[in-house]
Structures are given as C-alpha cells and as structure tokens.
Coordinates of C-alpha atoms in Angstrom, one line a residue:
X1 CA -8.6 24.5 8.9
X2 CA -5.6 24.7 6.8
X3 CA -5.2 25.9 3.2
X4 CA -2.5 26.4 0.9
X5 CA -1.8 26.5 -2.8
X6 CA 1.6 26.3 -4.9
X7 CA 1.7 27.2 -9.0
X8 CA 4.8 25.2 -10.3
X9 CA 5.4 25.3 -14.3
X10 CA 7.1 23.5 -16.5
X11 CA 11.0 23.6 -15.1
X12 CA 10.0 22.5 -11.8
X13 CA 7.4 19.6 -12.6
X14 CA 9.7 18.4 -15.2
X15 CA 12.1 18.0 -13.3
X16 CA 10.3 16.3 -11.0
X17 CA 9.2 14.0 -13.7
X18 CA 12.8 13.3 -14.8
X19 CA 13.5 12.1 -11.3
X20 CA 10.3 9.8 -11.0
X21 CA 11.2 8.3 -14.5
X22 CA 14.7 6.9 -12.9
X23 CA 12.4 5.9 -9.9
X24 CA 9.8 3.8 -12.5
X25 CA 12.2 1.9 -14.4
X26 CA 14.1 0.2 -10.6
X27 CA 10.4 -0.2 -8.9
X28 CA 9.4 -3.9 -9.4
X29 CA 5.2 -3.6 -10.1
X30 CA 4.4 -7.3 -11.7
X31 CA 4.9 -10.7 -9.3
X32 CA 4.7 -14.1 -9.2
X33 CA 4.7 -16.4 -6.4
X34 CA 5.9 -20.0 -6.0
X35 CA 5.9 -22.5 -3.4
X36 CA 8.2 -25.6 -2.1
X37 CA 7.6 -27.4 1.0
X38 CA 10.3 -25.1 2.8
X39 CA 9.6 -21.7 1.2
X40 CA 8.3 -19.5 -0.9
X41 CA 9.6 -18.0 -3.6
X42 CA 8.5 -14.6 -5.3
X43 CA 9.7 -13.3 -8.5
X44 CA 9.3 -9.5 -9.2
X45 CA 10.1 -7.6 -12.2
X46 CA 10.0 -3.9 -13.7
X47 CA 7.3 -2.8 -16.0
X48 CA 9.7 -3.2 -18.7
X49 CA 10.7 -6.0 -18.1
X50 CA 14.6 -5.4 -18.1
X51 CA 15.2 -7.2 -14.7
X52 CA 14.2 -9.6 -12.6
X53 CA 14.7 -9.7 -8.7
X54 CA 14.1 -13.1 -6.0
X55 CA 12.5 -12.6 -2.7
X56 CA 12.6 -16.3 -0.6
X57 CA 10.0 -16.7 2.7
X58 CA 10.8 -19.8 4.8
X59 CA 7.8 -21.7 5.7
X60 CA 9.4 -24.1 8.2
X61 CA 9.3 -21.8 11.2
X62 CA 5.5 -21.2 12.3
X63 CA 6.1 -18.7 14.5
X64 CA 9.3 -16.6 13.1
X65 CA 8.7 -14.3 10.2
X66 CA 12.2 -15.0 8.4
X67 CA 12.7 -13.2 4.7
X68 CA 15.7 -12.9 2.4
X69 CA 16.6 -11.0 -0.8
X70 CA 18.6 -12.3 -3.2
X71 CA 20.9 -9.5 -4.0
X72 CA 21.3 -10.8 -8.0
X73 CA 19.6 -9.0 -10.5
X74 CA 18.5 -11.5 -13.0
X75 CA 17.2 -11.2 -16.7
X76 CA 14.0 -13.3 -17.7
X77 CA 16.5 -16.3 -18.8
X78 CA 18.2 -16.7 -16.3
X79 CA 15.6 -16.3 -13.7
X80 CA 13.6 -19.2 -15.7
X81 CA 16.9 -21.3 -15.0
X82 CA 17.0 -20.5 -11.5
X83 CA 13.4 -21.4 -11.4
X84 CA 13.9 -24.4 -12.7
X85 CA 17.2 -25.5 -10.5
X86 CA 15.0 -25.0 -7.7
X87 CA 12.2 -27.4 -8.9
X88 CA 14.7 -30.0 -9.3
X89 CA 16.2 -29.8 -5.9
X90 CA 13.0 -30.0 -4.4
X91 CA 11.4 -32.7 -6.5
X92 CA 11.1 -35.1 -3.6
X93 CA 9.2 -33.3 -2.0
X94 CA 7.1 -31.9 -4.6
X95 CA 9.0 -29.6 -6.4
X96 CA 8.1 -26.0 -7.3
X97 CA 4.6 -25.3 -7.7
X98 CA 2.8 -22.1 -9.1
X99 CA 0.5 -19.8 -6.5
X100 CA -0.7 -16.7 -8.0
X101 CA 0.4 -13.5 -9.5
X102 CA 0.2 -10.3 -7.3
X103 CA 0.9 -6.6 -7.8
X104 CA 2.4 -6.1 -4.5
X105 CA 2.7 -7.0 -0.8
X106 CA 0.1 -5.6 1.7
X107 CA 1.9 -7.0 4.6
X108 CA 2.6 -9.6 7.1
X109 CA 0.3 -10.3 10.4
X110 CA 0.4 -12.8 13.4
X111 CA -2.3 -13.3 15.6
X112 CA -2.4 -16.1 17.4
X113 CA -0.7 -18.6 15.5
X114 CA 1.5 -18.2 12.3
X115 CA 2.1 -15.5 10.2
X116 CA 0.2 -14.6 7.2
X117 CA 1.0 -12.5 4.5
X118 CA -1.9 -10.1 2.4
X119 CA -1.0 -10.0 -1.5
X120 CA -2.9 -7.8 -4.1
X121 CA -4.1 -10.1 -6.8
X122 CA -6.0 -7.6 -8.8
X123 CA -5.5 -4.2 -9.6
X124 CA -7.5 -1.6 -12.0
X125 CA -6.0 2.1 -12.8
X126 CA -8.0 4.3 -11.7
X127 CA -6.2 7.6 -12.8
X128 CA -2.4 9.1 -14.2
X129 CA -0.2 11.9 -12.7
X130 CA 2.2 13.3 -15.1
X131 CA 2.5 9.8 -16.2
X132 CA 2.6 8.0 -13.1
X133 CA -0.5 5.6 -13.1
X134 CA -2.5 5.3 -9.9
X135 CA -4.2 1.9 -8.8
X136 CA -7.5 0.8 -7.0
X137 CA -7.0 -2.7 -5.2
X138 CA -9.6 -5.4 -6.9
X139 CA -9.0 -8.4 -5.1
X140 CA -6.4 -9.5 -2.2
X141 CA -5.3 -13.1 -0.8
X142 CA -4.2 -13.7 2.4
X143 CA -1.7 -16.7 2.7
X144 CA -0.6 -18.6 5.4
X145 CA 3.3 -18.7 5.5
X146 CA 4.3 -22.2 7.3
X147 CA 3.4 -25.1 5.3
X148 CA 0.4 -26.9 6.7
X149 CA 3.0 -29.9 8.3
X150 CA 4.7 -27.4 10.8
X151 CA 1.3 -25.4 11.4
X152 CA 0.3 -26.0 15.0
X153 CA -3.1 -26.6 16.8
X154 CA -4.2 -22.6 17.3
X155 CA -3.9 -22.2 13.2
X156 CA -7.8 -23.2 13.0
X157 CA -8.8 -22.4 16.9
X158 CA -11.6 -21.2 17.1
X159 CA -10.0 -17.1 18.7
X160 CA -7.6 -17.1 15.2
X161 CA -10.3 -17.7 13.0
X162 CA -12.4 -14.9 14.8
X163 CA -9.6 -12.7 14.4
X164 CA -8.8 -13.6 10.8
X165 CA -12.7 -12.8 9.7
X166 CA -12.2 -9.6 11.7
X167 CA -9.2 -8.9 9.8
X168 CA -11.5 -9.9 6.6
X169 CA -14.2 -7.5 7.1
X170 CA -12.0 -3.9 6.1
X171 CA -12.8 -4.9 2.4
X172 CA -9.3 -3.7 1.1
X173 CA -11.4 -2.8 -2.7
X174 CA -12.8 0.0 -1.5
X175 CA -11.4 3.1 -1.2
X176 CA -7.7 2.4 -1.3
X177 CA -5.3 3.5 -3.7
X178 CA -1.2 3.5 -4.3
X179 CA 0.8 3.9 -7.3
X180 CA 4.7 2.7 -8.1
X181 CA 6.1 5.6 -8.8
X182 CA 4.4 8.6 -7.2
X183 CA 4.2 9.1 -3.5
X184 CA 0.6 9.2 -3.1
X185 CA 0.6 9.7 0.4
X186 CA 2.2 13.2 0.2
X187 CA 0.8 16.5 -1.9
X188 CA 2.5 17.4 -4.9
X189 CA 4.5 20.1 -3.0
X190 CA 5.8 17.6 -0.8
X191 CA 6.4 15.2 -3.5
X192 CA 8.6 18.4 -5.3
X193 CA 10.3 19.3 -2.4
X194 CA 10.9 15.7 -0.5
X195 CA 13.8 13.4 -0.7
X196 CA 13.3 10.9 1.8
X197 CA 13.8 7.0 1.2
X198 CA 10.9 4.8 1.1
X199 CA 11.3 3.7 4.6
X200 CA 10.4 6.9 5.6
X201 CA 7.9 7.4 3.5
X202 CA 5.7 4.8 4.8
X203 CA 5.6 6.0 8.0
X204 CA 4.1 8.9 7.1
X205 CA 0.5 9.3 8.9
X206 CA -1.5 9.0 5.4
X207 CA 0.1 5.1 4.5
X208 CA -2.5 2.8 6.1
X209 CA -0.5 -0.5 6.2
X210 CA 2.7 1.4 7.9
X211 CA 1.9 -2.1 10.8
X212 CA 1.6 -4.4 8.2
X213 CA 4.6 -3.9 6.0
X214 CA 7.0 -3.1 8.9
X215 CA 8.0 -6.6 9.2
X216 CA 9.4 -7.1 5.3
X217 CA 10.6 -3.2 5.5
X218 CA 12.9 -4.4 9.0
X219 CA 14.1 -7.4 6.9
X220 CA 15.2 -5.6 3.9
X221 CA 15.6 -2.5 4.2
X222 CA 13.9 -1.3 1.2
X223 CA 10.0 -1.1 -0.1
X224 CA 10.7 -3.1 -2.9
X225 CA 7.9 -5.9 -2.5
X226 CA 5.6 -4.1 -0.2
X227 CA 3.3 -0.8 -1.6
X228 CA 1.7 2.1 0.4
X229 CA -2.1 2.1 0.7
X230 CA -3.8 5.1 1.3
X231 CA -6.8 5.1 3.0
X232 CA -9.7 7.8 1.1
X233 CA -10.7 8.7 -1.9
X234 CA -9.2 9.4 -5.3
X235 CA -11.1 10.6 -8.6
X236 CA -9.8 11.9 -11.6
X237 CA -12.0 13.6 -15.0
X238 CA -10.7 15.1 -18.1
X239 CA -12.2 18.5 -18.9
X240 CA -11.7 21.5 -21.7
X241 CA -12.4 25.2 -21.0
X242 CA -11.7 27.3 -23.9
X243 CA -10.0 24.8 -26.0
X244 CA -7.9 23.6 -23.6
X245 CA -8.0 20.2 -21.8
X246 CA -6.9 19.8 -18.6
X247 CA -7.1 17.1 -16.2
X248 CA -8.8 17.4 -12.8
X249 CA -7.9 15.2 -9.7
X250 CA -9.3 15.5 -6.2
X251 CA -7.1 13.5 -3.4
X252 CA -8.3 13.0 -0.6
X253 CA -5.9 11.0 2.4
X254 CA -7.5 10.1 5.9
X255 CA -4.7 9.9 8.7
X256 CA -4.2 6.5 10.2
X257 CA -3.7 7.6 13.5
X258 CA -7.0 8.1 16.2
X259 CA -9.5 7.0 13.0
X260 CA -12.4 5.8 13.7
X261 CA -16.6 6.9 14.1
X262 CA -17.8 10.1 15.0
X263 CA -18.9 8.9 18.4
X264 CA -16.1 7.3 19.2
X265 CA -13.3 9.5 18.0
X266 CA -13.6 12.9 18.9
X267 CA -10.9 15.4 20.0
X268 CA -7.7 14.7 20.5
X269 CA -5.4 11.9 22.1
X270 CA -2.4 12.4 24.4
X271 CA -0.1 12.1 21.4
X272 CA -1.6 15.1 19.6
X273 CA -3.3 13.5 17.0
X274 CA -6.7 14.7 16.7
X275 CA -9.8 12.7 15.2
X276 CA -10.5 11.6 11.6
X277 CA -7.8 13.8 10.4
X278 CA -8.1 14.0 6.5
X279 CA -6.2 15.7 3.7
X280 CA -8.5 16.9 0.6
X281 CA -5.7 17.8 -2.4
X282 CA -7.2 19.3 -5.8
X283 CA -4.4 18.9 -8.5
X284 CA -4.8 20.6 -11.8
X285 CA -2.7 20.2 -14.9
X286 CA -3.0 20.3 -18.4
X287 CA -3.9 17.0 -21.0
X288 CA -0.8 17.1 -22.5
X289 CA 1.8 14.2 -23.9
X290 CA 4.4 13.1 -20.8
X291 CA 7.4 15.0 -21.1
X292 CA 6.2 18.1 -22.3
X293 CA 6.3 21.2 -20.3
X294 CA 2.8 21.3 -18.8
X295 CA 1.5 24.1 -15.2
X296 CA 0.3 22.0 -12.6
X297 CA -1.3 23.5 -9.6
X298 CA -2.5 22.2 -6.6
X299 CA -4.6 23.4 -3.5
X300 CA -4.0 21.1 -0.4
X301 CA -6.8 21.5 2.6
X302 CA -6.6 19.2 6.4
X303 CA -9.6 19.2 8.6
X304 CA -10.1 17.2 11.4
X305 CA -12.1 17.2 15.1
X306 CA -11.4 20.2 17.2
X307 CA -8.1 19.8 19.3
X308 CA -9.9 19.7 22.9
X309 CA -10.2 16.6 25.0
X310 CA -13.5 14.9 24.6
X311 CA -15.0 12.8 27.2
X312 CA -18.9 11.4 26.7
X313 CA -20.3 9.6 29.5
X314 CA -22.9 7.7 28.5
X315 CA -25.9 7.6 30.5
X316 CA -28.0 4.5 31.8
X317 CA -31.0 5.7 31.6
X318 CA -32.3 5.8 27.5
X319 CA -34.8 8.5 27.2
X320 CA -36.6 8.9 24.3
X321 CA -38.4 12.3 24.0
X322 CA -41.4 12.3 22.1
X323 CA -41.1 14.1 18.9
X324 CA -43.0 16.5 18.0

C-alpha cells in the first residue's frame, strides 16, 4: 500500500484553475443528434453556447465504422441554416429527422454485425471541483449505425442479440462518473502537474471506455464527442469546523485492467497488473466563490491483490464440513 499527500495553496490551484477555464469554454458538453437515410448528423456546442461544431456518421456501410468532423466552427444561426440545407437535400428520402439529445459519446462496438454506438442521454451532477462540475450517468442509448435497409441478416441473430443483452447488463447508472473539464481519472497532483492531450489521457488505466471510444479518438484525433468514464465511486459533502466551510470529496477510481471477482482475479497477470487495482483520493478544499484563492489538499492511497501469481485448482469433489 501506497500513500502520499500534497498541500497546494492558492498560487498553484489557481493557476491551475485559469488553465481549466480556457479548457471549459472549447469542450462541447450539450448534443443533439439527427438522422438521414445516409448519416447521422450530431451537433455539439459549448456550455455557453458561443459555438457550434458538426460531427457526420455514415450509415450506408454496415460493417465500416466511417466518421468525419466538419472543421467549421458555426454560431447557432448558421448551424440552424446548415441544418436545414441538409433537410432539403434529403427530402426524398425523408429528410432530417430529430433523435435525441445526449451529453456525450460512450463509444462505438461491433459484435457480430454492425456497429453501434452508446450515447449518454441523461446526466445528474453529482459534485464541483474548483468549479468543475462532476456527472453521474442517468440513462444511455445504444444506437444502431447502418440504417435498417443496408443492415444484414446477423443484425437480429440470435449470437448478436445474446451479446448485445450481455453488453446491456453493466448498468452504465451506477457507479460511473466523468466531468468536461477536470480529468477525473487522475489525482489532483497529477491533474497540477500533467500536460498531456486527451488522447493520452484516456488511456490511462482508471478511463473505463479507453476500447469503446478508441474508434472515434483514431478518426479524429481529438476527445471532442467522446467523455472518460471512470469506473468507482465519487461522493462529495459540505462541512464547517470552526467557522469555516470546507468541502469534502472522496474519489475513488478502480483500474480497468485484470478487474474482476475476488475468486477470479487474484494476483497478478503477465503484464504486471495486479487484481482489482483501486485508487481511493480524499480532496479537501475550502467553500469558497471560484476564483478566489482557496488551499486544497489531497491524500491519494492504491491498494490492490498481492503481486504473486495465483493459481486455484478447483477440486471435484464438493465437501461440505459440518458446522459446528
């Protein structure tokens, strides 16, 4: 077991905070998705809504995952316009028709057949660092990319629907979190002290749709659409001691690598990663307006199974002492 603890004040974390302001206002968190015949459209903005950005999925390819960002930074106007340019150039075969709002991109998967892509449809907050919120997933959608003309046979077989619901049981509400603009996969030190691109970033062991998303990230380049789950647990409360109100947060990241049950897992693998390997971070900082100077400390723990190989034969015969 691991420990170690940091103390930064208020040059440091503001800083910091200057930096992740710049980072807020060119991170897209709001979405809207469209459909033709031929492709999906999805339409991101800022939380400000200064700016407007196009992503466009073909659908005519079942088996190809084929994506492509419009470079153009539109306002709300003119996006409207384009909008509607492309409902009249695809009004003989339907036009442009409305699918959902989402808060983000989970991913893209293939199976057997085509390729399906997980969206976020409802988010709650479930905490603030500094002023960057953090989000729970309420409900996702999974969507099937190729329109159902060019779908083939194996779409509805009877092995991808098995392997659809077992996709569908890891209920994706529960204990997952990400935010826009904090890198909640890393500590606060980290976060101080790390400048690598978002790329990067999500293949960190702590992001738990690294797979899923590195489809769109291979296509783009960027982790515009796409955000970065973490898999654990995340609690915040607001407390005072001695007339002073701070806010407490406890963090805690499980590692995506060798996860799984205790009687399963155990150990390590040949890659070094040992079993159920989870990062527990208590941050502390004081209730006070964003931008002010504020300390902020945080104690960062890991655990995780022994580093030995395990091996567990298990035996044919079940005995069952009697208990006494």
């Amino acid at each position: 077991m691991e420990s170690s603890a940091a103390k930064y004040c208020c040059d440091n974390i503001n800083n910091h905070e200057s930096s992740s302001q710049s980072q807020t206002s060119t991170c897209m968190q709001k979405f809207r998705l469209y459909e033709t015949r031929s492709n999906f459209y999805m339409i991101g903005r800022d939380k400000s809504r200064t700016y407007w950005r196009v992503l466009k999925i073909d659908r005519l390819d079942p088996s190809e995952l084929n994506i492509r960002e419009d470079s153009t930074t539109y306002t709300e106007s003119e996006c409207s316009e384009l909008l509607r340019r492309i409902h009249e150039g695809n009004i003989s075969t339907g036009g442009l028709r409305f699918v959902t709002i989402c808060y983000g991109i989970v991913g893209f998967i293939k199976f057997l057949g085509p390729y399906y892509m997980l969206l976020i449809t409802k988010r709650r907050q479930i905490g603030s660092i500094r002023g960057h919120n953090v989000y729970a997933v309420s409900k996702t959608e999974m969507i099937p990319v190729p329109n159902a003309t060019v779908n083939s046979s194996i779409a509805d077989s009877k092995d991808e629907n098995r392997y659809k619901k077992l996709l569908c049981t890891v209920d994706l509400t529960k204990d997952f979190f990400f935010s826009y603009s904090y890198h909640v996969m890393l500590s606060l030190q980290k976060n101080l002290f790390n400048n690598e691109p978002g790329q990067v970033l999500y293949e960190t062991m702590f992001v738990w749709n690294e797979f899923l998303t590195r489809g769109i990230r291979s296509h783009l380049q960027n982790t515009l659409w796409t955000v970065a789950l973490v898999y654990g647990f995340f609690k915040q409360a607001t407390l005072s001691v001695s007339g002073r109100d701070f806010k407490l947060t406890l963090i805690a990241r499980r590692s995506r690598h060798y996860a799984g049950t205790r009687y399963l897992k155990r150990g390590v693998n040949e890659k070094g990663r040992v079993a159920n390997d989870v990062e527990t971070e208590q941050i502390v900082f004081e209730d006070v307006p964003d931008g002010l100077p504020a300390e902020v400390t945080s104690v960062v723990q890991n655990r995780g199974s022994i580093p030995l190989f395990w091996l567990q034969e298990t035996s044919r015969l079940n005995l069952k002492p009697d208990i006494i």
